[in-house]
Amino acid sequence: MNIVLRLAWRNLWRHARRTWLTIGAMVFSNTLLVFMISFQFSMYGLMIDNTLQVFSGHMQVQAPEYKDDQKMRQVVPGVQPLAAQLRKEFDSDTIAARGWAFGLASSEERSYGIGIYGVEPEFEPRVSNIPGLIEDGRFFEQNDAMEIVIGEVLARNLRIGVGDELTILGSGLDGSFAAAVVVVVGVFESGVKDIDRNIAEMPLGTFQDVFYMNGAGHQVVIMAPTLDDAPALQSNVAAFLPDGLVVHSWDVLQPGLKQAIQADISSAFFMYGILVILVAFSVLNTQLMSVLERTHEFGVVMALGMKPGRLGRLVMLETALMGLLGFVLGAAAGALLTYWFTVNGLSYPGMEEMAANFNLPGRVYPQVSILKTVFGPAVVFLFTLLAAIYPAWRLRSLHPVEAMRTN
Amino acid sequence: MTAVRCVDICKTYRQGDQDIRALDHLSVEIEKGEFVCLMSPSGGGKTTLLNAIGGLDIPDSGEVWVADKRIDQMSKGELADLRLANIGFVFQAYNLIPVLTAQENVEFVMQVQGIPTAKRREKSLAILEEVGLEGLENRRPAEMSGGQQQRVAVARAIVSRPALVLADEPTANLDSKTSDELMGLFKELNEHHNTTFVIATHDQRVMRYAKRIIRMRDGRIVDDIEQNAA
Ligand SMILES: Nc1ncnc2c1ncn2[C@@H]1O[C@H](COP(=O)(O)OP(=O)(O)OP(=O)(O)O)[C@@H](O)[C@H]1O
Ligand SMILES: [Mg+2]
């Protein structure tokens, strides 16, 4: 083996305890980073998946103005044939047409203002998890059935249940008075209070009749196979769409979700930054000490003809070896810890509110991935090397005679 | 051929508000293959002179020539290269690298010189044998006696056959028997390889080996004599 490498390695163990303490700091922060980053991004994944699964999907085709001016008249004409066309073109059945209206829902006892979706009975279950969350009763099957499913809180508020009739009042596309009596066939419980209190779904055909939609609707919801496939699919859909329609991605449809994630990332990475800087200072301290106490020795090898640059590289090499140990041990420990939670799951005290808002399950199972395992430790390693630059650079001004005078 | 030539060199140190003339208009010439002993009372300027010759310290004025090159105007880098290639240093404290074995200490300098691995092994083993350390190649400094450590230091200094070896009180920490052995070794190298030796010492026994004795006091040469060495 190269003698300089051997020298660097053995120098590390001259003060084994100090070296282990420094490596310990790296291992600790690396373990934490790997675990936290894995956990965090698993959370985001869940937040995105679970939120998008409720209504927004990965993208939606809409009239251009609809997003900012959610009015009845901002329609997608011929929404069902368009959805069928898109399903055919992109060989996908996770595409569904919808209409949206505001209405007054009245039982015999009470009335509430609610949002009403008209959805395709066959395809809605493939783009939304609401049909699967029916606690009581069933989802409707016929596109023209006079049936409705409502949220569990709304059912309680209206004091009705499966089999009861519900009167819907609203205004149609042309501004005329719209009214219908439908039968509640199912009650869903999404767990998100706002949805369970304010939302109802009826078959799109019925919806179009009741609100005089004339075949139009307001959205075509599209789910890509995975979130990662969404951007490519979106540009294909955009190219396919007739003029007068646009396709929005999930982060446009759910700006709150993206902002929540970004805010969380910022605060988390601020904390990680502090952690990394603490490690860097511990390395700086260790290497300064280690250089200082070897002043005499460095003076000797300089007297023998070694240039300060090479000494500096020796110090960098020592630091790199130390950093490598911290990297490997920390990444391994972090991956193991994360894996333990992959198997056993993790509840998140203190994050219940965020979890509830974004419809998350009670336990998260963070996934180990190479990128998430390597990213944090790599940054720590980089800062470790940066921290050693100063001690190494100081050697430039070392004078051999003076250095050899110190003991 | 002249191995070392100093012309009118001065070196002043400031200590507190007092100037100390460590070298005071000193001139000296040393021929290739000489075996010179520098003697002086403590503080006479021996170390300062050796450092000037070895390019470790630059005099305030005057000229220093080593192997016909003027070194007092060289850059730090050039001086480092000069030492690496042409000058061997032996110090009073053996100054070995504690975490390296005897052989690695010797090889380390060669690696810095850029000598390939196989050659390094061969040369380091040969030189350790030459200084009488066969079988101790894998000992670390802490596992060797003072004399043995000083031999490793000598092996390190001479392994690349420098033309000039500068030794600053090499026997100060050795008992008389070990000192004699070390001086015997120097003598041998001097005779076989025509290596120039300049040895600073207080030690009367070391003096006997020298062919030339330069006595200094207060940074000046006060006596310069040739003698028949032991
Ligand atoms: N770095 C320095 N700072 C101040 N004074 C110094 C320094 N180095 C040497 N001196 C002074 O210069 C003078 C010559 O010192 P030098 O070390 O050359 O003497 P020496 O002959 O080697 O002494 P010794 O036999 O004790 O080793 C002494 O008076 C010493 O105190
Ligand atoms: Mg001295």
XYZ file of C-alpha atoms and ligand atoms in Angstrom:
669
model
C 0.000 0.000 0.000
C 0.998 3.550 -0.624
C 3.000 4.822 2.350
C 1.300 8.185 2.443
C -2.061 6.423 2.651
C -0.727 4.140 5.379
C 0.634 7.153 7.212
C -2.682 8.974 6.956
C -4.585 5.949 8.208
C -2.315 5.388 11.192
C -2.255 9.068 12.045
C -5.997 8.846 12.522
C -5.549 6.327 15.282
C -2.894 8.216 17.207
C -5.763 9.760 19.114
C -8.235 7.005 18.591
C -10.776 8.357 21.011
C -10.766 11.822 19.506
C -11.063 10.376 16.019
C -13.926 8.130 17.075
C -15.690 11.057 18.672
C -15.481 13.005 15.436
C -16.551 9.992 13.406
C -19.291 9.463 15.972
C -20.614 12.947 15.289
C -20.639 12.149 11.577
C -22.305 8.788 12.089
C -24.908 10.326 14.342
C -25.829 13.077 11.940
C -25.647 10.789 8.926
C -27.940 8.271 10.561
C -30.333 11.022 11.458
C -30.170 12.555 7.992
C -30.770 9.292 6.188
C -33.683 8.413 8.413
C -35.238 11.880 8.462
C -34.924 12.385 4.728
C -36.353 8.939 3.988
C -39.184 9.502 6.417
C -39.873 12.993 5.173
C -40.040 12.055 1.526
C -42.165 9.022 2.279
C -44.531 11.400 4.035
C -44.585 13.724 1.055
C -45.227 10.777 -1.226
C -48.142 9.734 0.922
C -49.424 13.275 1.231
C -49.343 13.735 -2.499
C -50.796 10.330 -3.310
C -53.520 10.520 -0.731
C -54.489 14.063 -1.527
C -54.485 13.564 -5.262
C -56.446 10.361 -4.906
C -59.339 12.199 -3.351
C -60.316 14.507 -6.174
C -57.607 16.281 -8.066
C -55.801 13.393 -9.746
C -52.380 13.948 -11.290
C -53.841 16.420 -13.762
C -57.121 17.760 -14.999
C -58.428 18.990 -18.294
C -60.465 22.147 -17.750
C -61.659 25.250 -19.426
C -58.890 27.857 -19.184
C -60.735 30.125 -16.755
C -62.139 27.403 -14.538
C -59.211 27.184 -12.153
C -59.459 30.813 -11.046
C -63.152 31.304 -11.647
C -64.884 28.117 -10.633
C -68.231 28.950 -12.177
C -70.789 26.750 -13.764
C -70.274 28.318 -17.172
C -66.562 27.438 -17.437
C -67.342 24.138 -19.095
C -65.613 21.363 -20.953
C -68.102 20.646 -23.756
C -68.827 17.012 -24.543
C -66.931 15.980 -21.496
C -67.794 12.262 -21.606
C -66.835 11.701 -25.270
C -63.630 13.664 -24.592
C -62.796 11.440 -21.632
C -63.525 8.361 -23.759
C -61.256 9.701 -26.494
C -58.449 10.339 -24.043
C -58.827 6.851 -22.567
C -58.503 5.396 -26.033
C -55.637 7.626 -27.152
C -53.533 6.996 -24.063
C -54.697 3.438 -23.535
C -55.645 4.193 -19.969
C -58.795 3.683 -17.924
C -57.705 6.014 -15.120
C -59.326 8.951 -16.870
C -62.761 10.164 -15.854
C -65.133 13.028 -16.679
C -66.778 15.158 -14.013
C -69.165 17.993 -13.526
C -69.273 20.290 -10.548
C -72.098 22.339 -9.150
C -73.039 24.160 -6.039
C -76.421 23.315 -4.558
C -78.676 23.239 -1.607
C -79.292 19.766 -0.177
C -82.442 19.443 1.859
C -83.758 16.574 3.919
C -87.130 16.786 5.582
C -85.548 18.460 8.570
C -82.630 20.510 7.365
C -80.814 22.137 4.459
C -77.153 22.629 3.737
C -75.193 24.188 0.942
C -72.898 21.569 -0.606
C -70.642 20.870 -3.563
C -71.966 18.247 -5.941
C -69.824 16.227 -8.306
C -71.293 14.490 -11.269
C -69.051 11.499 -11.905
C -68.826 8.545 -14.276
C -69.874 5.483 -12.263
C -67.524 3.193 -14.165
C -64.406 5.352 -14.156
C -64.616 7.500 -11.040
C -63.465 4.639 -8.765
C -60.249 4.465 -10.828
C -59.280 8.102 -10.291
C -60.642 8.760 -6.810
C -60.758 6.877 -3.561
C -64.115 8.308 -2.492
C -66.185 5.517 -4.074
C -64.038 3.030 -2.175
C -64.622 4.820 1.122
C -68.326 4.131 1.287
C -69.047 3.023 4.811
C -72.702 2.398 4.446
C -74.622 1.407 1.310
C -72.979 1.376 -2.124
C -71.729 3.517 -4.993
C -74.129 4.102 -7.915
C -73.762 2.000 -11.055
C -75.967 3.599 -13.715
C -75.036 6.852 -15.394
C -78.646 8.032 -15.266
C -79.704 6.692 -11.868
C -81.418 9.223 -9.616
C -79.006 8.377 -6.857
C -76.474 10.194 -4.729
C -73.705 9.391 -2.250
C -72.931 11.874 0.511
C -70.333 12.403 3.192
C -70.798 10.951 6.624
C -70.921 14.308 8.436
C -73.434 15.659 5.942
C -75.603 12.590 6.488
C -75.506 13.185 10.200
C -76.244 16.889 9.800
C -79.165 16.192 7.504
C -80.276 13.352 9.785
C -80.675 10.980 6.895
C -79.170 7.674 5.862
C -79.090 5.125 3.035
C -82.483 4.790 1.363
C -83.677 8.270 2.296
C -84.574 10.912 -0.243
C -82.695 14.149 -0.677
C -83.845 17.226 -2.532
C -81.235 19.119 -4.557
C -81.788 22.721 -5.546
C -79.482 24.823 -7.637
C -79.097 26.736 -10.854
C -78.471 25.174 -14.215
C -75.862 26.042 -16.814
C -78.266 28.427 -18.514
C -79.099 30.097 -15.214
C -82.465 28.412 -14.907
C -83.728 26.839 -11.754
C -82.524 23.264 -11.228
C -84.127 20.777 -8.872
C -84.172 17.046 -8.350
C -85.058 14.452 -5.791
C -82.461 11.704 -5.472
C -82.051 8.700 -3.230
C -79.092 8.405 -0.930
C -77.518 5.045 -1.792
C -74.238 5.407 0.029
C -72.465 7.327 2.770
C -68.716 7.746 2.525
C -66.179 8.600 5.171
C -62.948 10.041 3.855
C -61.672 11.096 7.250
C -61.243 14.667 6.012
C -63.960 16.641 7.779
C -64.417 19.251 5.069
C -65.055 16.616 2.466
C -67.324 14.522 4.638
C -69.398 17.592 5.501
C -69.646 19.356 2.150
C -69.462 16.932 -0.732
C -71.890 14.693 -2.568
C -71.504 12.691 -5.774
C -74.122 11.715 -8.308
C -73.912 9.998 -11.721
C -72.664 12.361 -14.410
C -75.661 11.628 -16.689
C -78.101 12.557 -13.953
C -76.010 15.583 -13.070
C -76.067 16.810 -16.660
C -79.855 16.398 -16.787
C -80.483 18.119 -13.478
C -78.233 21.086 -14.215
C -79.053 21.371 -17.930
C -75.434 20.768 -18.858
C -76.179 19.745 -22.399
C -73.433 17.105 -22.390
C -70.865 19.386 -20.850
C -68.902 18.981 -17.650
C -66.070 20.757 -15.873
C -63.123 18.418 -15.549
C -61.479 15.376 -17.007
C -59.421 13.858 -14.217
C -56.323 11.916 -15.236
C -54.143 9.612 -13.157
C -50.766 8.636 -14.589
C -49.383 5.177 -13.655
C -47.138 6.929 -11.103
C -46.531 10.498 -10.093
C -43.206 10.386 -11.930
C -44.982 9.581 -15.203
C -47.318 12.522 -14.845
C -45.271 15.314 -16.493
C -44.668 13.332 -19.699
C -48.303 12.293 -19.896
C -49.367 15.860 -19.281
C -47.470 17.204 -22.261
C -48.910 14.460 -24.466
C -52.403 15.274 -23.275
C -51.821 18.984 -23.842
C -50.789 18.267 -27.414
C -53.874 16.136 -27.956
C -56.458 18.540 -26.568
C -58.617 20.639 -28.873
C -58.267 24.404 -28.670
C -60.031 26.070 -25.786
C -59.054 23.497 -23.187
C -56.046 23.288 -20.884
C -54.521 20.609 -18.694
C -53.270 21.543 -15.211
C -50.855 19.492 -13.157
C -51.504 18.513 -9.544
C -49.332 21.245 -8.078
C -51.394 23.847 -9.893
C -54.616 22.202 -8.786
C -53.415 21.833 -5.197
C -51.094 24.773 -4.567
C -51.557 24.322 -0.808
C -50.095 20.849 -0.965
C -47.019 21.938 -2.795
C -46.561 24.912 -0.476
C -46.954 22.747 2.603
C -44.286 20.395 1.287
C -41.978 23.218 0.317
C -42.363 24.863 3.705
C -41.648 21.576 5.412
C -38.603 20.975 3.217
C -37.257 24.448 3.965
C -37.553 24.099 7.715
C -36.208 20.555 7.691
C -33.241 21.448 5.528
C -32.491 24.444 7.663
C -32.202 22.053 10.584
C -30.095 19.636 8.572
C -27.871 22.528 7.581
C -27.195 23.316 11.211
C -26.427 19.673 11.880
C -23.971 19.543 8.987
C -22.283 22.734 10.109
C -21.891 21.378 13.633
C -20.206 18.295 12.225
C -17.991 20.475 10.066
C -16.888 22.457 13.114
C -16.121 19.312 15.012
C -13.944 18.182 12.096
C -12.317 21.587 11.918
C -11.510 21.433 15.604
C -10.145 17.897 15.431
C -7.981 18.561 12.416
C -6.682 21.863 13.762
C -5.647 20.099 16.938
C -4.150 17.220 15.066
C -2.135 19.565 12.863
C -1.047 21.706 15.768
C 0.246 18.841 17.852
C 2.249 17.534 14.908
C 3.958 20.838 14.169
C 7.338 19.423 15.158
C 6.870 16.329 13.032
C 5.741 18.392 10.071
C 8.801 20.597 10.525
C 10.992 17.508 10.280
C 9.465 16.185 7.097
C 9.619 19.664 5.593
C 13.296 19.805 6.518
C 13.673 16.521 4.664
C 12.274 18.177 1.565
C 8.532 17.658 1.695
C 6.600 20.660 0.462
C 3.742 22.156 2.477
C 1.328 21.345 -0.324
C 1.970 17.647 0.159
C 1.519 17.991 3.897
C -1.761 19.729 3.217
C -2.798 16.841 1.025
C -1.854 14.446 3.804
C -4.181 16.299 6.162
C -6.933 16.248 3.519
C -6.366 12.541 3.003
C -6.662 11.885 6.731
C -9.863 13.868 6.810
C -11.195 12.041 3.781
C -10.507 8.675 5.419
C -12.244 9.818 8.567
C -15.126 11.205 6.529
C -15.381 7.983 4.561
C -15.740 5.987 7.761
C -18.433 8.388 8.944
C -20.113 8.145 5.557
C -20.169 4.355 5.369
C -21.076 3.727 9.001
C -23.656 6.520 9.107
C -25.303 5.620 5.811
C -25.450 1.969 6.848
C -26.883 2.791 10.267
C -29.373 5.208 8.730
C -30.478 2.685 6.117
C -30.870 -0.008 8.779
C -32.863 2.284 11.032
C -35.058 3.324 8.140
C -35.488 -0.288 7.125
C -36.607 -1.158 10.622
C -39.386 1.365 10.250
C -40.101 0.122 6.732
C -41.004 -3.139 8.396
C -42.569 -1.858 11.586
C -44.034 1.450 10.533
C -43.844 4.721 12.365
C -46.514 6.972 13.750
C -45.681 10.637 13.812
C -46.344 12.383 17.061
C -46.689 16.099 16.538
C -47.633 15.767 12.914
C -51.171 14.500 13.400
C -52.676 17.732 12.222
C -50.718 17.808 9.020
C -51.469 14.120 8.617
C -55.194 14.649 9.042
C -55.258 17.555 6.622
C -53.637 15.520 3.933
C -55.566 12.379 4.578
C -52.635 10.287 5.776
C -52.835 6.900 7.420
C -51.858 6.537 11.077
C -48.538 4.901 10.329
C -45.922 5.669 7.739
C -43.598 3.040 6.323
C -40.574 4.993 5.072
C -38.767 3.424 2.156
C -34.998 2.990 1.901
C -33.543 4.233 -1.362
C -30.001 4.716 -2.539
C -30.464 8.394 -3.262
C -31.972 9.154 0.134
C -29.319 7.056 1.848
C -26.441 8.711 0.071
C -27.558 12.306 -0.176
C -27.220 13.391 3.468
C -23.951 11.571 4.147
C -22.515 12.909 0.883
C -23.238 16.473 1.984
C -21.679 15.761 5.387
C -18.630 14.309 3.632
C -18.326 17.362 1.432
C -18.487 19.716 4.414
C -16.002 17.521 6.268
C -13.528 18.042 3.458
C -14.310 21.759 3.320
C -13.684 22.005 7.059
C -10.229 20.474 6.642
C -9.153 23.013 4.051
C -8.293 25.604 6.658
C -6.043 23.377 8.808
C -4.388 22.064 5.648
C -3.975 25.550 4.245
C -2.365 26.803 7.456
C 0.549 24.455 6.804
C 1.615 26.675 3.937
C 3.034 29.163 6.376
C 4.851 26.559 8.429
C 8.554 27.269 8.718
C 10.587 24.090 9.218
C 13.089 25.501 11.700
C 10.452 27.140 13.838
C 8.235 24.103 13.562
C 11.039 21.873 14.802
C 11.594 24.150 17.774
C 8.121 23.460 19.103
C 7.529 20.377 21.111
C 35.083 20.655 -6.150
C 33.427 22.785 -3.509
C 30.515 21.188 -1.700
C 29.611 24.172 0.464
C 30.660 27.779 0.296
C 29.503 30.502 2.646
C 30.560 34.034 1.935
C 30.298 36.627 4.663
C 26.975 35.431 6.025
C 25.194 37.156 8.877
C 22.136 36.109 10.784
C 20.671 38.178 13.559
C 17.869 37.080 15.856
C 15.888 39.481 17.931
C 15.176 38.372 21.398
C 13.196 40.910 23.383
C 14.906 44.206 22.749
C 18.249 42.574 22.178
C 19.835 41.600 18.855
C 21.681 38.300 18.862
C 24.257 37.751 16.179
C 23.957 34.033 15.569
C 26.219 34.290 12.520
C 28.618 37.172 12.275
C 30.269 37.738 8.866
C 31.114 34.082 8.607
C 32.864 32.649 5.567
C 33.779 29.048 5.060
C 34.442 26.643 2.223
C 34.028 22.878 2.409
C 35.286 20.553 -0.322
C 33.450 17.536 -1.599
C 34.175 14.429 0.483
C 35.283 16.333 3.555
C 34.389 15.177 7.022
C 33.963 18.326 9.061
C 33.217 18.790 12.705
C 31.665 22.058 13.902
C 32.462 22.731 17.534
C 31.386 25.575 19.769
C 30.093 26.315 23.178
C 26.340 26.276 23.372
C 24.837 29.165 21.458
C 27.918 29.508 19.247
C 25.900 29.368 16.057
C 26.366 25.775 14.882
C 22.702 25.023 14.315
C 22.185 28.360 12.635
C 25.044 27.635 10.253
C 23.778 24.128 9.440
C 20.315 25.517 8.798
C 21.746 28.122 6.461
C 23.709 25.490 4.551
C 20.688 23.220 4.377
C 18.432 25.992 3.107
C 16.169 25.696 6.148
C 16.893 29.271 7.104
C 18.072 32.119 4.960
C 20.845 34.375 6.268
C 20.240 38.111 6.437
C 23.209 38.789 4.209
C 25.999 36.980 2.450
C 25.947 34.115 0.012
C 25.420 30.403 0.496
C 26.459 28.016 -2.254
C 25.712 24.306 -2.207
C 26.883 22.054 -5.037
C 27.770 25.189 -7.001
C 24.257 26.596 -6.746
C 23.515 29.764 -4.903
C 20.758 28.813 -2.517
C 20.170 31.912 -0.423
C 18.025 33.340 -3.179
C 16.048 30.223 -3.967
C 12.314 29.953 -3.379
C 10.944 27.709 -0.657
C 9.935 25.144 -3.229
C 13.352 25.090 -4.860
C 14.963 24.727 -1.450
C 12.656 21.809 -0.618
C 13.643 20.109 -3.865
C 17.306 20.771 -3.158
C 17.049 19.172 0.261
C 15.063 16.271 -1.058
C 17.589 15.480 -3.746
C 20.962 16.608 -2.420
C 20.999 16.934 1.340
C 20.550 14.423 4.119
C 19.608 15.678 7.575
C 20.283 13.951 10.878
C 18.928 15.638 13.992
C 19.695 15.353 17.640
C 16.231 14.103 18.413
C 15.882 11.296 15.904
C 12.672 12.764 14.601
C 11.245 9.649 13.077
C 7.575 9.471 12.217
C 6.206 7.519 15.160
C 3.436 5.674 13.334
C 5.701 4.314 10.614
C 8.045 1.332 10.941
C 11.785 1.645 10.409
C 11.446 0.606 6.809
C 8.457 2.848 6.173
C 10.298 5.824 7.656
C 13.050 5.265 5.141
C 10.641 4.596 2.286
C 8.555 7.637 3.081
C 11.237 10.046 1.900
C 11.714 7.981 -1.229
C 8.025 8.070 -1.950
C 8.135 11.835 -1.666
C 11.002 11.704 -4.134
C 8.800 9.726 -6.473
C 10.774 6.498 -6.485
C 8.671 3.505 -7.593
C 7.527 0.944 -5.012
C 9.746 -1.986 -5.937
C 12.844 0.151 -6.006
C 11.866 1.699 -2.687
C 11.604 -1.673 -0.990
C 14.884 -2.850 -2.332
C 16.764 0.307 -1.432
C 15.261 0.668 2.034
C 16.073 -2.923 2.952
C 19.609 -2.509 1.662
C 20.204 0.719 3.539
C 18.794 -0.648 6.794
C 21.156 -3.575 6.459
C 23.979 -1.176 5.797
C 23.302 0.730 9.019
C 23.069 -2.553 10.885
C 19.335 -2.807 11.432
C 18.686 -6.063 9.634
C 15.697 -7.767 11.205
C 14.314 -4.595 12.760
C 12.667 -3.304 9.598
C 9.169 -3.686 10.963
C 9.715 -2.082 14.347
C 8.203 1.257 15.089
C 10.396 3.964 16.672
C 8.910 3.341 20.107
C 10.059 -0.254 19.887
C 13.699 0.630 19.261
C 16.560 1.968 21.373
C 17.860 5.487 20.880
C 20.839 4.193 18.954
C 18.657 2.106 16.694
C 16.348 5.036 16.069
C 19.276 7.253 15.203
C 20.422 4.626 12.721
C 17.016 4.684 11.094
C 17.296 8.460 10.919
C 20.695 8.079 9.295
C 19.349 5.480 6.883
C 16.572 7.900 5.991
C 19.083 10.707 5.465
C 21.421 8.772 3.219
C 19.146 6.387 1.359
C 19.139 8.494 -1.783
C 22.869 8.990 -1.562
C 22.869 12.741 -1.007
C 26.143 14.454 -1.722
C 25.947 16.283 1.584
C 24.897 15.106 5.040
C 24.270 17.685 7.759
C 24.100 16.310 11.287
C 23.195 18.432 14.298
C 24.464 16.799 17.472
C 23.659 13.321 16.222
C 25.229 11.639 19.243
C 23.830 13.883 21.961
C 21.302 11.299 23.079
C 23.487 8.227 22.600
C 25.821 6.394 24.972
C 29.486 6.306 24.081
C 29.466 2.864 22.500
C 26.528 3.707 20.274
C 28.082 7.065 19.422
C 31.225 5.311 18.284
C 29.234 2.943 16.127
C 27.346 5.824 14.542
C 30.516 7.752 13.838
C 32.022 4.595 12.389
C 29.050 4.400 10.070
C 29.442 8.041 9.006
C 33.116 7.464 8.393
C 32.387 4.459 6.229
C 29.839 6.335 4.146
C 32.270 9.201 3.831
C 34.987 6.907 2.586
C 32.942 4.613 0.362
C 30.582 7.089 -1.231
C 32.624 10.248 -0.891
C 29.676 11.839 0.942
C 30.453 15.203 2.492
C 29.689 15.347 6.210
C 29.224 18.445 8.336
C 28.581 17.500 11.939
C 27.802 19.966 14.698
C 28.699 18.632 18.126
C 29.868 19.274 21.679
C 31.027 15.718 21.898
C 34.801 15.309 22.254
C 34.646 11.736 20.995
C 32.999 12.783 17.748
C 35.887 15.150 17.135
C 38.340 12.289 16.808
C 36.665 11.102 13.623
C 36.907 14.441 11.880
C 39.607 15.366 9.426
C 38.779 18.994 9.860
C 37.575 20.799 12.940
C 35.968 24.206 12.775
C 35.581 25.969 16.099
C 33.039 28.744 16.423
C 32.154 31.293 19.034
C 29.495 33.980 18.895
C 28.772 33.309 15.250
C 32.363 33.511 14.092
C 34.945 30.935 13.175
C 37.759 31.124 15.684
C 39.763 28.101 14.634
C 39.869 25.872 11.562
C 42.279 22.964 11.669
C 43.008 19.764 9.757
C 43.910 16.664 11.704
C 44.556 12.991 11.216
C 41.281 11.367 11.932
C 40.794 8.156 13.865
N 14.824 31.337 16.602
C 15.677 32.004 17.386
N 15.250 33.094 18.027
C 16.076 33.799 18.808
N 17.346 33.485 19.020
C 17.827 32.392 18.415
C 17.019 31.585 17.582
N 17.765 30.552 17.118
C 18.984 30.719 17.656
N 19.020 31.807 18.427
C 20.201 32.318 19.128
O 21.257 32.369 18.221
C 22.434 31.961 18.828
C 23.031 30.797 18.089
O 22.182 29.687 18.261
P 22.458 28.252 17.672
O 21.286 27.412 17.980
O 22.882 28.365 16.287
O 23.688 27.780 18.559
P 24.274 26.321 18.713
O 25.726 26.461 18.540
O 23.574 25.389 17.844
O 23.926 26.020 20.217
P 23.705 24.591 20.903
O 25.020 23.998 21.029
O 23.099 24.942 22.200
O 22.806 23.849 20.021
C 22.084 31.628 20.264
O 22.412 32.725 21.080
C 20.619 31.412 20.237
O 20.043 31.772 21.470
Mg 22.436 23.695 18.129
